[in-house]
Amino acid sequence: MTEIPDLVPAQQEVDLVAVQRDDQWLGQLGGREAVTGSYGVLGLLRALTVEVDDGLPEVLDRPLPPARPDPAERVTSMRRRNGTRAAVAALLATGLVSMSGVAAAVTGDPFSPYRQVFSAVRGHDPAAARATSQAADMDERVDALRASIAAGQLAHIQAKIDALRARALDLPPGKRDGAARHLDALERQLARAVAREDARLEHRRGLDVAPTDLPKGDDQGQGTTPPGTNSGGTGKHSTTGSGSGGKSSHAPKRRTPTSPVVKPDSTSNGSSPSTAAKDSTGSSGSSGSAGTKTSTASGDPSAAANADDGQ
Amino acid sequence: MSTQAEAGEELGELAARAAQGDARATDGLLARVRQMVHRYCRARLGRLPGSEHAADDVAQEVCIAVLSALPRYRDQGRPFEAFVFGIAAHKIADVQRAAMRLAVPTDDLPDGPDAGLGPEDEVLRASEARQARDLLDRLPAHQREILILRVAVGLSAEETGSALGMTAGAVRVAQHRALTRLRILAGEGGLA
């Protein structure tokens, strides 16, 4: 397409009559009316309009292809979309289950991959990490104290429990309550252990007049109480029952009993219980064989139980 | 003229209602737009060699494109005709670019009775129409658009002005200059 330069200068005066006449002609051509003086350029333009309109009514009568999908097509496409969504969801679910299965087989925790992703997304929280570390430390210490009590090592336990209570105040509220419950249980366990130890010492005190000190002949012939019925610190009866001047010969070589442990509500600093416990152990060690023999001879089940429990 | 202006406004109102999903307005709009678009495409494209119905195909594509773009149409002070002819001009440009790359196959002669013009008249008319199109193609683009909209599409000076963003007076002066140039190109000299 070759364009020629403007043949009609813009500054040229406009013949208003010619403008009006051309406008009228173009209006007639556009309205498909007969054009007066339809020759020359106007004739060419008229031929153009004839060609443009040739067969146009038939073309316009044809239905236009739908620009929007009709309802049936819309339903089909909706079903197709829903099917695709279901397939994608099933694929995702299968993938997640497979990943969990592999993780469970490897680590034992099916959620470990997701935890890693979750922690990576959440990022590292120093406060949360510190709280978790403190709680874990608290649990370890509580477990250690529980093991000590079970082993009969009761010295300083109460002081350690008090120290843990002070540390528990630094924990977050949720973990603080749990630690307090653990420490309460620990104190109850300690109280029971102390009570058992007291009972054991009391029993041992009663056995201080050991039948093994008696002459064998007296014991065999004059005992009024059968061995099997002599229980719970009734050795004194058997001793007195022997009758034959045994009192003087059995003037008890009593060791001054010291409390082996400190009661849970004791406010002592724990040094004396420790010492007492050692003393107790030492004294029983020195006369342990006699005591054990006595217990066995008298058939006292509580003594045996205490022996087992204490050690 | 006022009637034509109201008709133009009505087209804009129809378009606004159709854009909001009014099915009846869409049908009315399409009925009016379709004829304009077909005439415009036929005038611009004529009968491309090897593709006699290309203009109608393009016109259909334009109508579909207009319908598809209708939900996004917002009246921003520009007449709806400008929106339509803008789409049509782009489609036609695409077709012309593609046609320039196409080979030109030889058509078979039509077989059967033809109730139209006789062969001589047909040839004469086709020749004149082709000559008119050739002349139009040698005009500046805005003058060509004005003449096509006024003659082939059948728009008034006001409608043409609103479609092209001009006043009706500017359209009348421009179309006079375009006709004067056509006459010069056709060698008519002082022919009116």
Short mmCIF file of C-alpha atoms in Angstrom, two decimals:
data_model
loop_
_atom_site.label_atom_id
_atom_site.label_comp_id
_atom_site.label_asym_id
_atom_site.label_seq_id
_atom_site.Cartn_x
_atom_site.Cartn_y
_atom_site.Cartn_z
CA MET A 1 0.00 0.00 0.00
CA THR A 2 1.56 3.21 -1.20
CA GLU A 3 0.34 6.39 0.31
CA ILE A 4 0.77 9.69 -1.44
CA PRO A 5 1.55 12.92 0.32
CA ASP A 6 -1.35 15.06 1.39
CA LEU A 7 -2.69 16.55 -1.79
CA VAL A 8 -5.03 18.86 0.04
CA PRO A 9 -3.18 21.20 2.34
CA ALA A 10 -4.79 21.51 5.72
CA GLN A 11 -4.60 25.26 5.62
CA GLN A 12 -6.54 25.38 2.37
CA GLU A 13 -9.83 27.13 2.68
CA VAL A 14 -12.69 24.72 3.00
CA ASP A 15 -15.59 25.08 0.60
CA LEU A 16 -18.49 24.62 3.00
CA VAL A 17 -20.88 23.98 0.16
CA ALA A 18 -18.68 21.19 -1.16
CA VAL A 19 -18.34 19.80 2.34
CA GLN A 20 -22.09 19.73 2.77
CA ARG A 21 -22.57 18.18 -0.67
CA ASP A 22 -20.03 15.43 0.00
CA ASP A 23 -21.63 14.74 3.35
CA GLN A 24 -25.00 14.35 1.69
CA TRP A 25 -23.59 11.97 -0.91
CA LEU A 26 -21.78 9.86 1.63
CA GLY A 27 -24.97 9.73 3.70
CA GLN A 28 -26.87 8.44 0.71
CA LEU A 29 -24.20 5.85 -0.03
CA GLY A 30 -24.13 4.71 3.58
CA GLY A 31 -27.94 4.52 3.67
CA ARG A 32 -27.89 2.50 0.47
CA GLU A 33 -29.95 5.13 -1.29
CA ALA A 34 -29.72 6.21 -4.88
CA VAL A 35 -26.99 8.76 -5.21
CA THR A 36 -27.52 11.72 -7.43
CA GLY A 37 -24.67 11.98 -9.86
CA SER A 38 -23.37 8.56 -8.93
CA TYR A 39 -20.40 8.43 -11.20
CA GLY A 40 -16.68 8.75 -10.95
CA VAL A 41 -15.40 8.15 -7.40
CA LEU A 42 -18.91 8.00 -6.06
CA GLY A 43 -19.70 5.27 -8.55
CA LEU A 44 -16.69 3.31 -7.37
CA LEU A 45 -17.79 3.70 -3.78
CA ARG A 46 -21.28 2.62 -4.73
CA ALA A 47 -19.86 -0.52 -6.30
CA LEU A 48 -18.05 -1.11 -3.06
CA THR A 49 -21.28 -0.90 -1.05
CA VAL A 50 -22.96 -3.33 -3.42
CA GLU A 51 -20.16 -5.80 -2.93
CA VAL A 52 -20.22 -5.32 0.82
CA ASP A 53 -23.92 -6.03 1.03
CA ASP A 54 -23.81 -8.96 -1.35
CA GLY A 55 -25.26 -11.95 0.47
CA LEU A 56 -24.99 -10.20 3.81
CA PRO A 57 -28.56 -10.94 5.03
CA GLU A 58 -27.95 -14.65 4.66
CA VAL A 59 -24.70 -14.38 6.55
CA LEU A 60 -26.37 -12.42 9.33
CA ASP A 61 -29.13 -14.98 9.59
CA ARG A 62 -26.63 -17.66 10.50
CA PRO A 63 -26.34 -18.21 14.23
CA LEU A 64 -23.20 -16.95 15.80
CA PRO A 65 -21.11 -19.58 17.55
CA PRO A 66 -21.69 -19.23 21.27
CA ALA A 67 -19.16 -17.01 22.89
CA ARG A 68 -20.11 -18.41 26.26
CA PRO A 69 -20.46 -22.12 26.84
CA ASP A 70 -24.07 -23.26 26.95
CA PRO A 71 -25.37 -24.81 30.18
CA ALA A 72 -24.78 -28.38 29.06
CA GLU A 73 -21.22 -27.58 28.13
CA ARG A 74 -20.82 -25.72 31.39
CA VAL A 75 -21.98 -28.78 33.36
CA THR A 76 -19.59 -30.98 31.40
CA SER A 77 -16.69 -28.67 32.00
CA MET A 78 -17.65 -28.41 35.68
CA ARG A 79 -17.64 -32.18 35.95
CA ARG A 80 -14.32 -32.27 34.20
CA ARG A 81 -12.91 -29.73 36.63
CA ASN A 82 -14.30 -31.62 39.62
CA GLY A 83 -12.83 -34.84 38.32
CA THR A 84 -9.48 -33.19 37.94
CA ARG A 85 -9.67 -31.82 41.45
CA ALA A 86 -10.57 -35.23 42.85
CA ALA A 87 -7.68 -36.82 41.01
CA VAL A 88 -5.27 -34.22 42.32
CA ALA A 89 -6.59 -34.65 45.87
CA ALA A 90 -6.24 -38.43 45.66
CA LEU A 91 -2.71 -38.07 44.34
CA LEU A 92 -1.81 -35.72 47.17
CA ALA A 93 -3.32 -38.02 49.80
CA THR A 94 -1.45 -40.99 48.36
CA GLY A 95 1.78 -39.04 48.43
CA LEU A 96 1.30 -37.97 52.03
CA VAL A 97 0.46 -41.47 53.18
CA SER A 98 3.47 -42.90 51.35
CA MET A 99 5.76 -40.31 52.86
CA SER A 100 4.38 -40.99 56.34
CA GLY A 101 4.85 -44.71 55.85
CA VAL A 102 8.45 -44.33 54.83
CA ALA A 103 9.10 -41.96 57.70
CA ALA A 104 7.48 -44.35 60.18
CA ALA A 105 9.63 -47.21 58.89
CA VAL A 106 12.81 -45.19 59.13
CA THR A 107 12.35 -43.06 62.23
CA GLY A 108 9.34 -44.62 63.91
CA ASP A 109 7.53 -41.31 63.74
CA PRO A 110 5.16 -40.93 60.78
CA PHE A 111 4.95 -37.21 61.32
CA SER A 112 8.66 -36.50 61.45
CA PRO A 113 8.86 -35.08 57.88
CA TYR A 114 5.97 -32.73 58.58
CA ARG A 115 7.48 -31.67 61.90
CA GLN A 116 10.67 -30.77 60.10
CA VAL A 117 8.77 -28.79 57.53
CA PHE A 118 6.69 -27.16 60.25
CA SER A 119 9.71 -26.19 62.29
CA ALA A 120 11.44 -24.90 59.15
CA VAL A 121 8.42 -22.79 58.33
CA ARG A 122 7.99 -21.52 61.85
CA GLY A 123 11.65 -20.77 62.17
CA HIS A 124 13.81 -21.06 65.29
CA ASP A 125 12.24 -19.60 68.44
CA PRO A 126 14.94 -19.11 71.12
CA ALA A 127 12.44 -18.63 73.96
CA ALA A 128 10.56 -21.81 73.10
CA ALA A 129 13.81 -23.74 72.75
CA ARG A 130 15.00 -22.47 76.15
CA ALA A 131 11.70 -23.42 77.80
CA THR A 132 11.86 -26.88 76.28
CA SER A 133 15.42 -27.33 77.49
CA GLN A 134 14.52 -26.20 81.03
CA ALA A 135 11.56 -28.58 81.16
CA ALA A 136 13.71 -31.47 79.98
CA ASP A 137 16.33 -30.64 82.61
CA MET A 138 13.65 -30.52 85.28
CA ASP A 139 12.34 -33.93 84.21
CA GLU A 140 15.83 -35.40 84.38
CA ARG A 141 16.41 -34.09 87.89
CA VAL A 142 13.05 -35.32 89.11
CA ASP A 143 13.78 -38.76 87.69
CA ALA A 144 17.19 -38.81 89.41
CA LEU A 145 15.66 -37.89 92.79
CA ARG A 146 13.00 -40.55 92.36
CA ALA A 147 15.70 -43.14 91.71
CA SER A 148 17.64 -41.98 94.77
CA ILE A 149 14.59 -42.32 97.01
CA ALA A 150 13.88 -45.76 95.63
CA ALA A 151 17.49 -46.72 96.39
CA GLY A 152 17.13 -45.50 99.96
CA GLN A 153 19.51 -42.61 99.52
CA LEU A 154 17.36 -40.12 101.34
CA ALA A 155 19.97 -37.57 102.33
CA HIS A 156 19.55 -34.06 100.98
CA ILE A 157 16.49 -35.14 99.00
CA GLN A 158 14.19 -32.57 100.55
CA ALA A 159 16.71 -29.81 99.96
CA LYS A 160 17.00 -30.84 96.35
CA ILE A 161 13.24 -30.90 95.98
CA ASP A 162 13.07 -27.39 97.39
CA ALA A 163 15.74 -26.26 94.96
CA LEU A 164 13.79 -27.77 92.07
CA ARG A 165 10.67 -25.95 93.23
CA ALA A 166 12.57 -22.71 93.00
CA ARG A 167 13.78 -23.59 89.51
CA ALA A 168 10.28 -24.53 88.41
CA LEU A 169 9.23 -20.93 88.86
CA ASP A 170 11.28 -20.06 85.78
CA LEU A 171 9.35 -22.48 83.60
CA PRO A 172 6.45 -21.38 81.39
CA PRO A 173 3.06 -21.68 83.13
CA GLY A 174 2.00 -24.89 81.38
CA LYS A 175 5.23 -26.71 82.18
CA ARG A 176 5.42 -25.16 85.66
CA ASP A 177 2.22 -26.90 86.75
CA GLY A 178 3.45 -30.22 85.49
CA ALA A 179 6.75 -29.83 87.33
CA ALA A 180 4.91 -28.92 90.54
CA ARG A 181 2.84 -32.08 90.30
CA HIS A 182 5.99 -34.15 89.80
CA LEU A 183 7.64 -32.54 92.81
CA ASP A 184 4.55 -33.12 94.99
CA ALA A 185 4.60 -36.78 94.03
CA LEU A 186 8.29 -36.86 94.82
CA GLU A 187 7.68 -35.47 98.30
CA ARG A 188 5.00 -38.03 98.96
CA GLN A 189 7.38 -40.75 97.85
CA LEU A 190 10.04 -39.32 100.15
CA ALA A 191 7.63 -39.25 103.09
CA ARG A 192 6.72 -42.86 102.56
CA ALA A 193 10.38 -43.82 102.36
CA VAL A 194 11.15 -41.93 105.56
CA ALA A 195 8.28 -43.62 107.34
CA ARG A 196 9.51 -47.00 106.26
CA GLU A 197 13.01 -46.18 107.41
CA ASP A 198 11.70 -45.05 110.81
CA ALA A 199 9.75 -48.22 111.17
CA ARG A 200 12.78 -50.21 110.29
CA LEU A 201 14.93 -48.44 112.84
CA GLU A 202 12.26 -48.80 115.44
CA HIS A 203 12.13 -52.47 114.76
CA ARG A 204 15.88 -52.73 114.92
CA ARG A 205 15.88 -50.90 118.21
CA GLY A 206 13.59 -53.52 119.55
CA LEU A 207 15.93 -56.19 118.40
CA ASP A 208 18.92 -54.62 120.11
CA VAL A 209 18.49 -57.15 122.91
CA ALA A 210 19.57 -59.81 120.61
CA PRO A 211 18.60 -63.40 121.43
CA THR A 212 21.98 -64.43 120.11
CA ASP A 213 23.50 -62.94 123.27
CA LEU A 214 21.62 -65.43 125.39
CA PRO A 215 23.13 -68.71 126.35
CA LYS A 216 22.04 -71.28 123.91
CA GLY A 217 20.82 -73.63 126.53
CA ASP A 218 18.59 -71.08 128.17
CA ASP A 219 17.13 -70.03 124.98
CA GLN A 220 16.33 -73.53 123.97
CA GLY A 221 14.84 -74.72 127.15
CA GLN A 222 13.13 -71.79 128.77
CA GLY A 223 11.71 -69.72 126.06
CA THR A 224 8.05 -69.23 126.70
CA THR A 225 7.25 -67.73 123.39
CA PRO A 226 7.62 -69.70 120.29
CA PRO A 227 9.92 -68.09 117.82
CA GLY A 228 7.29 -67.79 115.26
CA THR A 229 5.09 -65.63 117.44
CA ASN A 230 7.79 -63.27 118.53
CA SER A 231 7.29 -60.40 116.23
CA GLY A 232 7.22 -56.66 116.16
CA GLY A 233 9.62 -55.76 118.94
CA THR A 234 8.42 -58.34 121.37
CA GLY A 235 11.90 -59.65 121.91
CA LYS A 236 11.84 -58.04 125.29
CA HIS A 237 9.17 -60.48 126.31
CA SER A 238 11.17 -63.41 125.21
CA THR A 239 14.13 -61.98 127.04
CA THR A 240 12.19 -61.42 130.20
CA GLY A 241 10.55 -64.74 129.66
CA SER A 242 13.86 -66.45 129.91
CA GLY A 243 13.77 -65.67 133.58
CA SER A 244 17.14 -66.86 134.64
CA GLY A 245 18.81 -63.65 135.64
CA GLY A 246 19.06 -62.68 132.11
CA LYS A 247 18.44 -59.05 132.85
CA SER A 248 21.84 -58.44 134.27
CA SER A 249 23.61 -60.37 131.61
CA HIS A 250 21.57 -58.69 128.93
CA ALA A 251 21.85 -55.18 130.05
CA PRO A 252 21.35 -53.71 126.64
CA LYS A 253 24.34 -52.27 125.04
CA ARG A 254 22.12 -49.63 123.54
CA ARG A 255 23.52 -47.36 121.02
CA THR A 256 21.99 -44.02 121.20
CA PRO A 257 19.64 -44.08 118.29
CA THR A 258 19.85 -41.17 116.02
CA SER A 259 17.27 -40.41 113.52
CA PRO A 260 18.51 -41.75 110.22
CA VAL A 261 16.64 -39.33 108.06
CA VAL A 262 15.11 -35.98 108.27
CA LYS A 263 11.36 -35.77 107.95
CA PRO A 264 10.12 -34.03 104.89
CA ASP A 265 9.00 -31.07 106.93
CA SER A 266 12.35 -30.80 108.66
CA THR A 267 14.11 -27.50 108.35
CA SER A 268 17.53 -28.84 109.03
CA ASN A 269 20.22 -28.38 106.48
CA GLY A 270 20.49 -32.09 105.90
CA SER A 271 23.88 -32.65 107.33
CA SER A 272 22.65 -34.55 110.33
CA PRO A 273 20.41 -36.86 108.33
CA SER A 274 23.32 -37.70 106.17
CA THR A 275 25.43 -38.46 109.16
CA ALA A 276 22.62 -40.31 110.79
CA ALA A 277 22.09 -42.42 107.75
CA LYS A 278 25.73 -43.30 107.66
CA ASP A 279 25.71 -44.05 111.34
CA SER A 280 22.72 -46.19 110.94
CA THR A 281 24.26 -48.05 108.13
CA GLY A 282 27.52 -48.38 109.98
CA SER A 283 25.99 -49.67 113.15
CA SER A 284 23.87 -52.10 111.35
CA GLY A 285 26.94 -53.12 109.48
CA SER A 286 28.81 -53.77 112.67
CA SER A 287 26.05 -55.78 114.19
CA GLY A 288 24.40 -56.59 110.98
CA SER A 289 25.19 -60.22 111.03
CA ALA A 290 23.76 -60.62 114.48
CA GLY A 291 20.73 -58.65 113.54
CA THR A 292 20.15 -60.58 110.44
CA LYS A 293 20.55 -63.82 112.28
CA THR A 294 18.15 -62.66 114.92
CA SER A 295 15.60 -61.65 112.39
CA THR A 296 15.93 -64.88 110.61
CA ALA A 297 15.80 -66.81 113.82
CA SER A 298 12.76 -65.00 115.03
CA GLY A 299 11.13 -65.31 111.64
CA ASP A 300 10.12 -61.66 111.60
CA PRO A 301 8.90 -60.97 108.09
CA SER A 302 8.88 -57.21 108.55
CA ALA A 303 12.52 -57.23 109.44
CA ALA A 304 13.34 -59.15 106.33
CA ALA A 305 11.25 -56.81 104.32
CA ASN A 306 12.97 -53.83 105.85
CA ALA A 307 16.32 -55.33 105.13
CA ASP A 308 15.38 -55.75 101.52
CA ASP A 309 13.84 -52.34 101.31
CA GLY A 310 16.73 -50.55 102.94
CA GLN A 311 19.34 -52.03 100.72
CA MET B 1 -29.19 13.50 13.71
CA SER B 2 -30.45 13.52 17.21
CA THR B 3 -32.06 10.21 16.51
CA GLN B 4 -28.74 8.83 15.40
CA ALA B 5 -27.08 10.26 18.46
CA GLU B 6 -29.69 8.64 20.66
CA ALA B 7 -29.13 5.43 18.76
CA GLY B 8 -25.46 5.76 19.57
CA GLU B 9 -26.21 6.33 23.21
CA GLU B 10 -28.55 3.42 23.16
CA LEU B 11 -25.76 1.22 21.90
CA GLY B 12 -23.67 2.31 24.88
CA GLU B 13 -26.53 1.62 27.26
CA LEU B 14 -27.10 -1.75 25.67
CA ALA B 15 -23.44 -2.51 26.11
CA ALA B 16 -23.55 -1.49 29.77
CA ARG B 17 -26.52 -3.74 30.45
CA ALA B 18 -25.00 -6.57 28.47
CA ALA B 19 -21.78 -6.21 30.43
CA GLN B 20 -23.80 -6.80 33.60
CA GLY B 21 -25.13 -10.08 32.20
CA ASP B 22 -28.45 -8.94 30.68
CA ALA B 23 -29.10 -11.59 28.01
CA ARG B 24 -31.68 -9.53 26.11
CA ALA B 25 -29.37 -6.56 25.98
CA THR B 26 -26.63 -8.84 24.72
CA ASP B 27 -28.82 -10.11 21.93
CA GLY B 28 -29.87 -6.62 20.92
CA LEU B 29 -26.32 -5.40 21.02
CA LEU B 30 -25.12 -8.30 18.93
CA ALA B 31 -27.80 -7.77 16.32
CA ARG B 32 -26.71 -4.20 15.84
CA VAL B 33 -23.00 -4.78 16.06
CA ARG B 34 -22.98 -7.71 13.70
CA GLN B 35 -24.10 -5.81 10.61
CA MET B 36 -21.62 -3.02 11.26
CA VAL B 37 -18.79 -5.44 11.75
CA HIS B 38 -19.59 -7.48 8.64
CA ARG B 39 -19.79 -4.40 6.48
CA TYR B 40 -16.60 -3.03 7.90
CA CYS B 41 -14.72 -6.26 7.39
CA ARG B 42 -16.04 -6.73 3.87
CA ALA B 43 -15.10 -3.19 2.94
CA ARG B 44 -11.66 -3.53 4.38
CA LEU B 45 -10.89 -7.03 3.21
CA GLY B 46 -13.00 -7.46 0.13
CA ARG B 47 -12.62 -10.90 -1.32
CA LEU B 48 -9.20 -12.14 -0.52
CA PRO B 49 -7.85 -14.46 -3.18
CA GLY B 50 -8.34 -18.04 -2.14
CA SER B 51 -10.53 -17.08 0.76
CA GLU B 52 -13.73 -15.50 -0.39
CA HIS B 53 -15.42 -15.73 2.94
CA ALA B 54 -12.48 -14.49 4.93
CA ALA B 55 -14.18 -11.18 5.64
CA ASP B 56 -17.24 -12.90 7.06
CA ASP B 57 -15.08 -15.23 9.09
CA VAL B 58 -13.19 -12.31 10.49
CA ALA B 59 -16.44 -10.50 11.21
CA GLN B 60 -17.65 -13.50 13.17
CA GLU B 61 -14.44 -13.62 15.09
CA VAL B 62 -14.79 -9.95 15.88
CA CYS B 63 -18.33 -10.45 17.14
CA ILE B 64 -17.23 -13.33 19.33
CA ALA B 65 -14.33 -11.30 20.59
CA VAL B 66 -16.67 -8.43 21.42
CA LEU B 67 -18.98 -10.78 23.31
CA SER B 68 -16.10 -12.33 25.16
CA ALA B 69 -14.69 -8.95 26.10
CA LEU B 70 -18.08 -7.61 27.10
CA PRO B 71 -17.87 -8.56 30.80
CA ARG B 72 -14.67 -6.55 31.02
CA TYR B 73 -16.09 -3.57 29.15
CA ARG B 74 -16.31 -0.43 31.25
CA ASP B 75 -17.75 2.82 29.95
CA GLN B 76 -14.83 5.19 30.25
CA GLY B 77 -16.30 7.94 28.13
CA ARG B 78 -15.28 6.21 24.92
CA PRO B 79 -18.18 5.13 22.72
CA PHE B 80 -18.88 1.46 22.34
CA GLU B 81 -18.44 1.72 18.57
CA ALA B 82 -14.83 2.65 19.10
CA PHE B 83 -14.43 -0.45 21.25
CA VAL B 84 -15.93 -2.61 18.49
CA PHE B 85 -14.03 -1.11 15.58
CA GLY B 86 -10.83 -1.22 17.54
CA ILE B 87 -11.22 -4.98 17.88
CA ALA B 88 -12.17 -5.28 14.23
CA ALA B 89 -9.19 -3.24 13.03
CA HIS B 90 -6.82 -5.49 14.93
CA LYS B 91 -8.41 -8.64 13.54
CA ILE B 92 -8.23 -7.31 10.01
CA ALA B 93 -4.61 -6.37 10.40
CA ASP B 94 -3.88 -9.92 11.55
CA VAL B 95 -5.69 -11.39 8.55
CA GLN B 96 -3.91 -9.09 6.12
CA ARG B 97 -0.56 -10.04 7.55
CA ALA B 98 -1.43 -13.72 7.26
CA ALA B 99 -2.78 -13.29 3.71
CA MET B 100 0.47 -11.73 2.59
CA ARG B 101 2.25 -14.94 3.58
CA LEU B 102 -0.26 -17.25 1.93
CA ALA B 103 0.06 -18.83 -1.46
CA VAL B 104 -2.72 -17.99 -3.93
CA PRO B 105 -4.54 -21.13 -5.07
CA THR B 106 -6.64 -21.10 -8.20
CA ASP B 107 -10.36 -21.26 -7.59
CA ASP B 108 -12.66 -23.68 -9.38
CA LEU B 109 -15.32 -22.00 -11.42
CA PRO B 110 -18.73 -21.99 -9.75
CA ASP B 111 -20.95 -24.73 -11.02
CA GLY B 112 -24.71 -24.16 -11.14
CA PRO B 113 -27.22 -21.38 -11.71
CA ASP B 114 -26.46 -17.97 -10.30
CA ALA B 115 -29.32 -15.62 -9.60
CA GLY B 116 -26.99 -12.68 -9.09
CA LEU B 117 -25.54 -10.32 -11.57
CA GLY B 118 -24.56 -11.57 -14.93
CA PRO B 119 -20.93 -12.31 -15.65
CA GLU B 120 -20.34 -9.01 -17.34
CA ASP B 121 -22.04 -7.03 -14.59
CA GLU B 122 -20.30 -9.11 -11.97
CA VAL B 123 -16.94 -8.49 -13.46
CA LEU B 124 -17.70 -4.81 -13.86
CA ARG B 125 -18.91 -4.47 -10.32
CA ALA B 126 -16.01 -6.47 -8.93
CA SER B 127 -13.66 -4.40 -10.92
CA GLU B 128 -15.14 -1.13 -9.65
CA ALA B 129 -15.23 -2.38 -6.09
CA ARG B 130 -11.65 -3.50 -6.33
CA GLN B 131 -10.68 -0.18 -7.82
CA ALA B 132 -12.46 1.64 -4.99
CA ARG B 133 -10.66 -0.46 -2.45
CA ASP B 134 -7.34 0.17 -4.13
CA LEU B 135 -7.99 3.87 -4.01
CA LEU B 136 -9.05 3.73 -0.41
CA ASP B 137 -5.89 1.87 0.43
CA ARG B 138 -3.89 4.80 -0.89
CA LEU B 139 -5.51 7.22 1.52
CA PRO B 140 -4.10 8.07 4.92
CA ALA B 141 -5.43 5.65 7.49
CA HIS B 142 -7.72 8.07 9.29
CA GLN B 143 -9.29 9.26 6.02
CA ARG B 144 -9.76 5.67 4.86
CA GLU B 145 -11.41 4.78 8.16
CA ILE B 146 -13.77 7.73 7.87
CA LEU B 147 -14.88 6.82 4.36
CA ILE B 148 -15.32 3.14 5.16
CA LEU B 149 -17.36 3.87 8.26
CA ARG B 150 -19.52 6.37 6.43
CA VAL B 151 -19.96 4.53 3.12
CA ALA B 152 -19.53 0.84 3.75
CA VAL B 153 -20.71 0.58 7.35
CA GLY B 154 -23.30 3.30 6.95
CA LEU B 155 -22.56 5.34 10.06
CA SER B 156 -23.55 8.98 10.29
CA ALA B 157 -20.99 11.73 10.69
CA GLU B 158 -21.80 11.86 14.40
CA GLU B 159 -21.44 8.11 14.87
CA THR B 160 -18.25 8.09 12.87
CA GLY B 161 -16.93 10.95 14.97
CA SER B 162 -17.77 9.20 18.23
CA ALA B 163 -16.19 5.98 16.99
CA LEU B 164 -13.00 7.76 16.01
CA GLY B 165 -12.92 10.34 18.77
CA MET B 166 -13.66 13.29 16.52
CA THR B 167 -16.38 15.87 16.27
CA ALA B 168 -18.96 15.54 13.53
CA GLY B 169 -17.69 18.75 11.96
CA ALA B 170 -14.15 17.42 11.84
CA VAL B 171 -15.46 14.25 10.26
CA ARG B 172 -17.27 16.22 7.55
CA VAL B 173 -14.20 18.26 6.72
CA ALA B 174 -11.97 15.17 6.75
CA GLN B 175 -14.31 13.18 4.53
CA HIS B 176 -14.46 16.07 2.07
CA ARG B 177 -10.68 16.10 1.89
CA ALA B 178 -10.62 12.34 1.51
CA LEU B 179 -13.05 12.45 -1.40
CA THR B 180 -11.09 15.26 -3.01
CA ARG B 181 -7.96 13.17 -2.77
CA LEU B 182 -9.73 10.12 -4.18
CA ARG B 183 -10.83 12.16 -7.14
CA ILE B 184 -7.31 13.32 -7.74
CA LEU B 185 -6.01 9.78 -7.47
CA ALA B 186 -8.69 8.54 -9.83
CA GLY B 187 -7.74 11.22 -12.33
CA GLU B 188 -11.08 12.84 -12.23
CA GLY B 189 -9.61 16.26 -11.79
CA GLY B 190 -12.39 18.67 -11.30
CA LEU B 191 -15.14 16.08 -11.06
CA ALA B 192 -17.42 16.69 -8.17
#
